[in-house]
Short mmCIF file of C-alpha atoms in Angstrom, two decimals:
data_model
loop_
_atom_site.label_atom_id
_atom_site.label_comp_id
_atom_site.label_asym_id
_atom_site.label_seq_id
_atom_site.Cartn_x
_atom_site.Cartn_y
_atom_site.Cartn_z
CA UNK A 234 -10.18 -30.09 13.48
CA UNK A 235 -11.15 -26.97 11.64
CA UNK A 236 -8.35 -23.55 11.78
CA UNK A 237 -9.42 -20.90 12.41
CA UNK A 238 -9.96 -18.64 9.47
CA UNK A 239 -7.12 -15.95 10.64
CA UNK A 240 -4.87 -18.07 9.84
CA UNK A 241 -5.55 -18.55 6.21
CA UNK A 242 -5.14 -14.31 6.05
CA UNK A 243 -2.42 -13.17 3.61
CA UNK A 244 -1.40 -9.71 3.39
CA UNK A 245 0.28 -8.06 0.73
CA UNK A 246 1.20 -4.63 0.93
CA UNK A 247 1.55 -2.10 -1.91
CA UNK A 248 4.43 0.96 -0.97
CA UNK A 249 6.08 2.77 -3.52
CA UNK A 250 7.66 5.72 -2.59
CA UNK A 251 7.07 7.86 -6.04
CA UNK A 252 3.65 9.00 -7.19
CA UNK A 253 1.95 7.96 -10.06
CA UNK A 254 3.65 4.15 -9.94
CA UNK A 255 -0.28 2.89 -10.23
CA UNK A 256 -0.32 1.72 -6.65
CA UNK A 257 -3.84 2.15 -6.22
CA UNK A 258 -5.06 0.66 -9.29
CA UNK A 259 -2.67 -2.63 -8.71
CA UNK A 260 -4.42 -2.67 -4.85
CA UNK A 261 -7.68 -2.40 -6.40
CA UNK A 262 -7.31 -5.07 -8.96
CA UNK A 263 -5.46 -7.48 -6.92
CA UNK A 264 -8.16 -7.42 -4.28
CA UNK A 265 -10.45 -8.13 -7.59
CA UNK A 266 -8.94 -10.75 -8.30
CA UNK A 267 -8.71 -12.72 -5.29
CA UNK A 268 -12.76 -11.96 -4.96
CA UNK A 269 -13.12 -12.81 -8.86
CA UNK A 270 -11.42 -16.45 -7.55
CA UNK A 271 -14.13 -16.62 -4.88
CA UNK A 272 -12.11 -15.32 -2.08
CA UNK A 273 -12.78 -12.59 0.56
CA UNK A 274 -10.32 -9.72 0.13
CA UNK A 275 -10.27 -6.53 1.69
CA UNK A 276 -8.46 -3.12 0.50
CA UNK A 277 -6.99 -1.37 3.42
CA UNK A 278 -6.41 2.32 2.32
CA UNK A 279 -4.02 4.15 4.01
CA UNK A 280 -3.56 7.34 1.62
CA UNK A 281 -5.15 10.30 2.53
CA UNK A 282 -6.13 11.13 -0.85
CA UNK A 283 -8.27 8.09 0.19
CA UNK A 284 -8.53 7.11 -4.21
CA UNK A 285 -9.42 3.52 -3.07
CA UNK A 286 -12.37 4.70 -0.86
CA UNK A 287 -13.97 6.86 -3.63
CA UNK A 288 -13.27 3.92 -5.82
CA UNK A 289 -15.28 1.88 -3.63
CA UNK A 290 -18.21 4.76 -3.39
CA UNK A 291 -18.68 4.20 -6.98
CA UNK A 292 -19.00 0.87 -6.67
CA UNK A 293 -21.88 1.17 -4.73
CA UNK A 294 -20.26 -1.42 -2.07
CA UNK A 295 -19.40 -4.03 -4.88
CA UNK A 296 -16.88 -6.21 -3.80
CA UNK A 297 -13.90 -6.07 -2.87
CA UNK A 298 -14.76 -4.30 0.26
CA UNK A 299 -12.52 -1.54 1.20
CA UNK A 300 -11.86 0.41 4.68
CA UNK A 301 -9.65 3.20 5.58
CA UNK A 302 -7.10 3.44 8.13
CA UNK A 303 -4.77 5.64 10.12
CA UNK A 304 -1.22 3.80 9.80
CA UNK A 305 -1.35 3.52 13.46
CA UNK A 306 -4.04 1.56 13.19
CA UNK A 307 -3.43 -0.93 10.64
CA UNK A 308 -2.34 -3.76 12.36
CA UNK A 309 -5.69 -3.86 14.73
CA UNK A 310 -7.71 -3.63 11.57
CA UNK A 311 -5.89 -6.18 10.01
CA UNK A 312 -6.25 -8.96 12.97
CA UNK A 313 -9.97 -7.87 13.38
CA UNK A 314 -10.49 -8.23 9.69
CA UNK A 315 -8.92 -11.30 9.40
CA UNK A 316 -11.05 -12.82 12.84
CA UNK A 317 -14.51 -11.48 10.79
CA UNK A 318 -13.16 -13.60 7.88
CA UNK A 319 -11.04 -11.86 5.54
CA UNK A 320 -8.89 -13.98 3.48
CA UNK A 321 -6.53 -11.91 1.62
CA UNK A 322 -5.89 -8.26 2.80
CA UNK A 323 -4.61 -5.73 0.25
CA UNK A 324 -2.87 -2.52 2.03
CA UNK A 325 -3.04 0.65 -0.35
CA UNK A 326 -0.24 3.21 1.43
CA UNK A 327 0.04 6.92 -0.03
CA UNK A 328 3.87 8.07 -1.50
CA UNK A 329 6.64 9.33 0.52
CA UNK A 330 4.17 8.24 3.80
CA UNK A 331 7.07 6.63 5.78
CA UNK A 332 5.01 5.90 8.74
CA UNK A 333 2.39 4.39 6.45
CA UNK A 334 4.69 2.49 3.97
CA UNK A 335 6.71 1.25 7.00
CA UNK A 336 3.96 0.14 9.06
CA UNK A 337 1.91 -1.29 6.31
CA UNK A 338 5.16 -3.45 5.01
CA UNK A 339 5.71 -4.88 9.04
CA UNK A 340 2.26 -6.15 9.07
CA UNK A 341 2.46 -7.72 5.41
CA UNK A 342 3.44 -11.30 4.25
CA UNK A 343 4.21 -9.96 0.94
CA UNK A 344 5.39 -6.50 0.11
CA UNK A 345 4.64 -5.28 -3.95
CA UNK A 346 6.72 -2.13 -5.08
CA UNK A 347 4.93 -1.10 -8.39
CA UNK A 348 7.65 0.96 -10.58
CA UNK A 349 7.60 3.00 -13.77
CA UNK A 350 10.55 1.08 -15.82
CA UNK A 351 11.96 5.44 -16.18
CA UNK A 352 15.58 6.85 -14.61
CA UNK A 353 13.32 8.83 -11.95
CA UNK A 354 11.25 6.06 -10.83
CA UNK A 355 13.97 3.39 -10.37
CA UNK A 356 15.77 6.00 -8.79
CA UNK A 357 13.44 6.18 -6.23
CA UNK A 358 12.61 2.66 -6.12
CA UNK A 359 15.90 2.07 -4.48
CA UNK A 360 14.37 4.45 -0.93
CA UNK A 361 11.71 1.83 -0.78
CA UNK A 362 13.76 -1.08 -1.08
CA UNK A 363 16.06 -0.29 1.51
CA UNK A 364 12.89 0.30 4.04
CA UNK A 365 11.70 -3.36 2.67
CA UNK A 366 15.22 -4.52 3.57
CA UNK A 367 15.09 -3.09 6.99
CA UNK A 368 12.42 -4.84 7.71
CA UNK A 369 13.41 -7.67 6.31
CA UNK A 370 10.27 -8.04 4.26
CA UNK A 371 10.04 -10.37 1.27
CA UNK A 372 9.62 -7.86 -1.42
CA UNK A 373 8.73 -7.85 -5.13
CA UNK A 374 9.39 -4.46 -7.67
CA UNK A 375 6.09 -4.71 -9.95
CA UNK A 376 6.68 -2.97 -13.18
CA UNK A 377 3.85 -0.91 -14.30
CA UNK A 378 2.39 2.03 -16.75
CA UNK A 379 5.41 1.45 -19.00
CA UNK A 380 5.03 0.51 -22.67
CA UNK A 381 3.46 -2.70 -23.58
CA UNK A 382 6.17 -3.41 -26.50
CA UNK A 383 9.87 -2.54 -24.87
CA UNK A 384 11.48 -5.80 -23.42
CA UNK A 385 15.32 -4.04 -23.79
CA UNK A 386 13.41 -0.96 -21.21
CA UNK A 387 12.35 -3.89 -18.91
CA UNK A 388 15.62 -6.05 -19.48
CA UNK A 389 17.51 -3.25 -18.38
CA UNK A 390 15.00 -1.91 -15.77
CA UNK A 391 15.30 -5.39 -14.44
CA UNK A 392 19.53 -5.71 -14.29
CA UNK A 393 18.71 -2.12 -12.48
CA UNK A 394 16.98 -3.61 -9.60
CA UNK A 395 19.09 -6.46 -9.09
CA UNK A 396 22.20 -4.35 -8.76
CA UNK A 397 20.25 -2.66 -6.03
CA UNK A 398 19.82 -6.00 -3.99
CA UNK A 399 16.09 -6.37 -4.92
CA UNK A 400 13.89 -8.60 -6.84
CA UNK A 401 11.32 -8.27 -9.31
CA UNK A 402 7.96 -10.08 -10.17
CA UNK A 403 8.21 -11.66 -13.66
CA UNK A 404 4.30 -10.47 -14.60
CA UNK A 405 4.52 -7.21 -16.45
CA UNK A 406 1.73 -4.94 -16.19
CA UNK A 407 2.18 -2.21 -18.67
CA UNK A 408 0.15 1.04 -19.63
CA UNK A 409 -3.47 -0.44 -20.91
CA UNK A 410 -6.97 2.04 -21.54
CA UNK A 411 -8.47 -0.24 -19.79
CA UNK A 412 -7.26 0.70 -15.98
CA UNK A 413 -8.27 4.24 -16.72
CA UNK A 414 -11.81 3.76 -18.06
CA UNK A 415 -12.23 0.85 -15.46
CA UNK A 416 -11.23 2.97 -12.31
CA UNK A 417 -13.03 6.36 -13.86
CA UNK A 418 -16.12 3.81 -13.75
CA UNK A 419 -16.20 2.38 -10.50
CA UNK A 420 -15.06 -0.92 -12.25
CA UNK A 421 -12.38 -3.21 -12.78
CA UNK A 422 -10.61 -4.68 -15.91
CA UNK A 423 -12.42 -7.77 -15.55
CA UNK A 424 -16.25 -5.87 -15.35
CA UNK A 425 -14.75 -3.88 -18.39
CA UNK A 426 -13.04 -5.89 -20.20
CA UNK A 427 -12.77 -9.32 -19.22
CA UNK A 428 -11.09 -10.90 -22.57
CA UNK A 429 -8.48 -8.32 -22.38
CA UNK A 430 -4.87 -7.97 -21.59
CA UNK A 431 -5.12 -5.87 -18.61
CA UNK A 432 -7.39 -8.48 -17.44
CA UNK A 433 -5.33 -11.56 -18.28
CA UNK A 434 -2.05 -9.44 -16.92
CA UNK A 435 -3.90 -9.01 -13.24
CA UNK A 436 -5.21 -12.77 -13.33
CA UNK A 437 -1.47 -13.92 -13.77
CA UNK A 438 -0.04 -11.32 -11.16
CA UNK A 439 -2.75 -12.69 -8.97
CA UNK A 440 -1.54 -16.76 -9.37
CA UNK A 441 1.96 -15.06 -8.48
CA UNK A 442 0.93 -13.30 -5.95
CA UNK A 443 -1.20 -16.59 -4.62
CA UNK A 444 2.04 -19.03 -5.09
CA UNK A 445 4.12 -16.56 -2.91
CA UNK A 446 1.93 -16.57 -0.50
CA UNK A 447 1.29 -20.47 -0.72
CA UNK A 448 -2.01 -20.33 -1.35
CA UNK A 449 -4.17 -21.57 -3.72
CA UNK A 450 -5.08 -19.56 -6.54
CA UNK A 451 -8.85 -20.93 -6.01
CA UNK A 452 -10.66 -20.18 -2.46
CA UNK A 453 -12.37 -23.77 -2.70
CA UNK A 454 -9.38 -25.54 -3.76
CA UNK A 455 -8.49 -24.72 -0.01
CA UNK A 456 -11.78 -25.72 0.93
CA UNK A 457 -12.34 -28.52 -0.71
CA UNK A 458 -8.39 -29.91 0.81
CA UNK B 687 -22.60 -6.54 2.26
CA UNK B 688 -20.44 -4.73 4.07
CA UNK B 689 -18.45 -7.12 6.23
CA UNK B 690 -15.42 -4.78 7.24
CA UNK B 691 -17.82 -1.85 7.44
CA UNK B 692 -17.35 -1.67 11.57
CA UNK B 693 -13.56 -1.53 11.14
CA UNK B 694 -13.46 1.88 8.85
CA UNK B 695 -12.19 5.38 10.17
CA UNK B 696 -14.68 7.33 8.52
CA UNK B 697 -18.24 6.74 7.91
CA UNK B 698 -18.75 7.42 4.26
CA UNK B 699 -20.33 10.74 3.20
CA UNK B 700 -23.58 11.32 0.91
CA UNK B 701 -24.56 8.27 -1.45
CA UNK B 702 -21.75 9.08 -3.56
CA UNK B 703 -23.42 6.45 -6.46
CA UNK B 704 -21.91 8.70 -9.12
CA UNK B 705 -18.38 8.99 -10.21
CA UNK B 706 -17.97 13.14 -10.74
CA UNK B 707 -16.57 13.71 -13.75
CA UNK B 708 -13.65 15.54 -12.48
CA UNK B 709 -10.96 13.99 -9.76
CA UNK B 710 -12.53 13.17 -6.29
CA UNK B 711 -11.37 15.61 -3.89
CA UNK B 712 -9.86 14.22 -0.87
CA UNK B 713 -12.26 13.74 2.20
CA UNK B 714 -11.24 15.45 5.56
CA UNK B 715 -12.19 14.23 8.29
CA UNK B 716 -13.43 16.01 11.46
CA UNK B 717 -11.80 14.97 14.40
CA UNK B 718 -11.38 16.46 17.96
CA UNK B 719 -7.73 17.22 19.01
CA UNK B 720 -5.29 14.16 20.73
CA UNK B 721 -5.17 14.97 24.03
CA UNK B 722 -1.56 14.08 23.73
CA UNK B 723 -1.38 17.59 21.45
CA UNK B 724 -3.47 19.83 23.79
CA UNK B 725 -1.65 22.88 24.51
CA UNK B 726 1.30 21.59 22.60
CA UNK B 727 2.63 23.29 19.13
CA UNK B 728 3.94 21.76 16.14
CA UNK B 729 6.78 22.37 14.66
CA UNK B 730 6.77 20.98 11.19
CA UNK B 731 9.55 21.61 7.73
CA UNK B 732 9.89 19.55 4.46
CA UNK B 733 12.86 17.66 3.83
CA UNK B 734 13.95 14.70 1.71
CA UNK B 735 12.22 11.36 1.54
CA UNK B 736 15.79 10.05 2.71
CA UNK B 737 16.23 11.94 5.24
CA UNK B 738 12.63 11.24 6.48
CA UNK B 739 12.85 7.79 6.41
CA UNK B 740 16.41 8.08 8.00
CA UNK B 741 14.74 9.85 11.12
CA UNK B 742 11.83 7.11 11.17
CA UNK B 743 13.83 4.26 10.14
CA UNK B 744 16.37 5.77 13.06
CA UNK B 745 13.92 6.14 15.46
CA UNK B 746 12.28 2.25 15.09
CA UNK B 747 16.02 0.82 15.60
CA UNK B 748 15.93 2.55 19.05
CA UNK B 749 12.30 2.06 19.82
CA UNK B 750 11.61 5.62 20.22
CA UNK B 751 8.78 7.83 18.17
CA UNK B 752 9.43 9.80 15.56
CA UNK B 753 8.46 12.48 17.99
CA UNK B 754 10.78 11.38 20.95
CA UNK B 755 13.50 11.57 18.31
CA UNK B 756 12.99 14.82 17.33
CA UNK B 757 12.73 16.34 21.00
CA UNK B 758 16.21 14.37 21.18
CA UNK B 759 17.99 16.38 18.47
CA UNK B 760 15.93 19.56 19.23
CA UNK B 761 17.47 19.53 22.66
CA UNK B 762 20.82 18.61 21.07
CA UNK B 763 20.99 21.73 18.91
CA UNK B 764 20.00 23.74 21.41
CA UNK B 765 22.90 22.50 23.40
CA UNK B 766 25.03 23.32 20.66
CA UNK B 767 23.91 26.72 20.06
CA UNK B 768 24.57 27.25 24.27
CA UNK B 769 20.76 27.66 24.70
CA UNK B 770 19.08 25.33 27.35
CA UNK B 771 17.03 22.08 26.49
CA UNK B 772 13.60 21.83 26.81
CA UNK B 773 12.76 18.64 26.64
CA UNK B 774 9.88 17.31 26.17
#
């Protein structure tokens, strides 16, 4: 008996309630990566500023595809996108959008909090964990854009977020070039530079993201089960 | 291919093949008015993330909108200033 694709649809969504946490550019590259491992992702962005959409302008509509949406509307998109195939569903939401970070976490499997390891960030950090906790979604702080080299910063960032009653993903992705000139391009880290630590930092966020989900980290291992 | 292109808000502008060299504006759309905001007014102030997340995170737990909550306390104060609610 074949199931129906919907039901192989994961969602993750990405809500952080500071600017500048690199929300955008995790969406982007985690979509990436599930279509780098042969899967069909989709980018659902939610922000006005609509960054994801112009991202996907310059692309020229390279993979992975991405749509815009009212947060109203999310959750229609998502089952519709999901019945035309889509596999894993990345939800980009704007800062201090309540509506849109709240909606976009109900509708998600997995909910990713990207975080600056700084005082101001965490501090804010703790708003968005207690809407992740209210809707008791499982829920993951991603540090990101913080130095490469400082594992006291993200020891103590870490003890930080635990006192608060949250969690956070053991892959680090810290400040690299390589986001910047990728996104400015219309291009990912892997088009740019696939050999290179941004690169290998999203593919291993990516397996994480894949074994929370409990799926596999290669579409045709699924397909081939 | 555009698989998802039929679920999208907006139909994307121009060719847009080039990335500008300064930051992409943000695109407005064009849309006609609700008809649930015809001949209403909106009453709008900025407050803290906290408390707006409060007042939505207040307003799921009762199932009301954000907007049915704020009529709520609108007609609240206005009780406790001895002016008459409105209402809706």
């Amino acid at each position: 008996m074949t199931t129906p694709a919907h039901l192989h649809t994961r969602t993750v969504a990405i809500i952080s309630q500071k600017g500048g946490a690199g929300k955008t550019t995790l969406a982007i590259h985690l979509a990436a990566a599930a279509t780098r491992a042969g899967r069909v992702s989709l980018l659902i962005d939610t922000d006005p500023q609509a960054s994801g959409s112009q991202w996907a302008k310059w692309r020229q509509g390279a993979p992975p595809e991405v749509i815009d949406s009212a947060p109203p509307r999310i959750l229609a998109k998502i089952a519709a996108a999901a019945q035309q195939g889509a596999e894993l569903i990345v939800i980009d939401t704007p800062p201090h959008a309540d509506l849109a970070a709240s909606k976009a976490a109900e509708c998600a499997d997995l909910v990713l909090i990207p975080c600056r390891p700084s005082a101001f960030d965490l501090a804010a950090m703790r708003t968005t964990l207690r809407l992740v906790e209210l809707l008791s979604r499982p829920a993951f702080v991603v540090f990101t854009a913080g130095p490469p080299h400082a594992p006291h910063i993200y020891a103590d960032a870490r003890e930080l977020v635990t006192g608060f009653g949250g969690q956070t993903c053991p892959i680090i992705l810290p400040d690299r070039a390589a986001y910047r000139h990728a996104v400015a391009g219309g291009q990912t880290v892997f088009e740019l530079d696939p050999g290179g630590k941004a690169a290998s930092e999203i593919e291993q966020l990516h397996m994480w993201t894949c074994e929370h989900l409990h799926m596999s980290t290669f579409a045709n291992e699924r397909k081939s089960a | 291919m555009n698989r998802f292109a039929n679920l999208a808000d907006r139909t994307p502008k121009g060719d847009g093949a080039e990335p500008p060299s300064t930051a992409p504006a943000s695109v407005v759309a064009q849309v006609p008015t609700p008809p649930s905001r015809v001949g209403r007014k909106a009453i709008s102030g900025y407050f803290s993330p906290e408390l707006s997340l409060a007042l939505h995170t207040c307003a799921r737990r009762h199932g009301l909108s954000l907007q049915d909550l704020m009529a709520e306390a609108f007609d609240d104060v206005l009780r406790k200033y001895g002016e008459s609610p409105i209402g809706r």
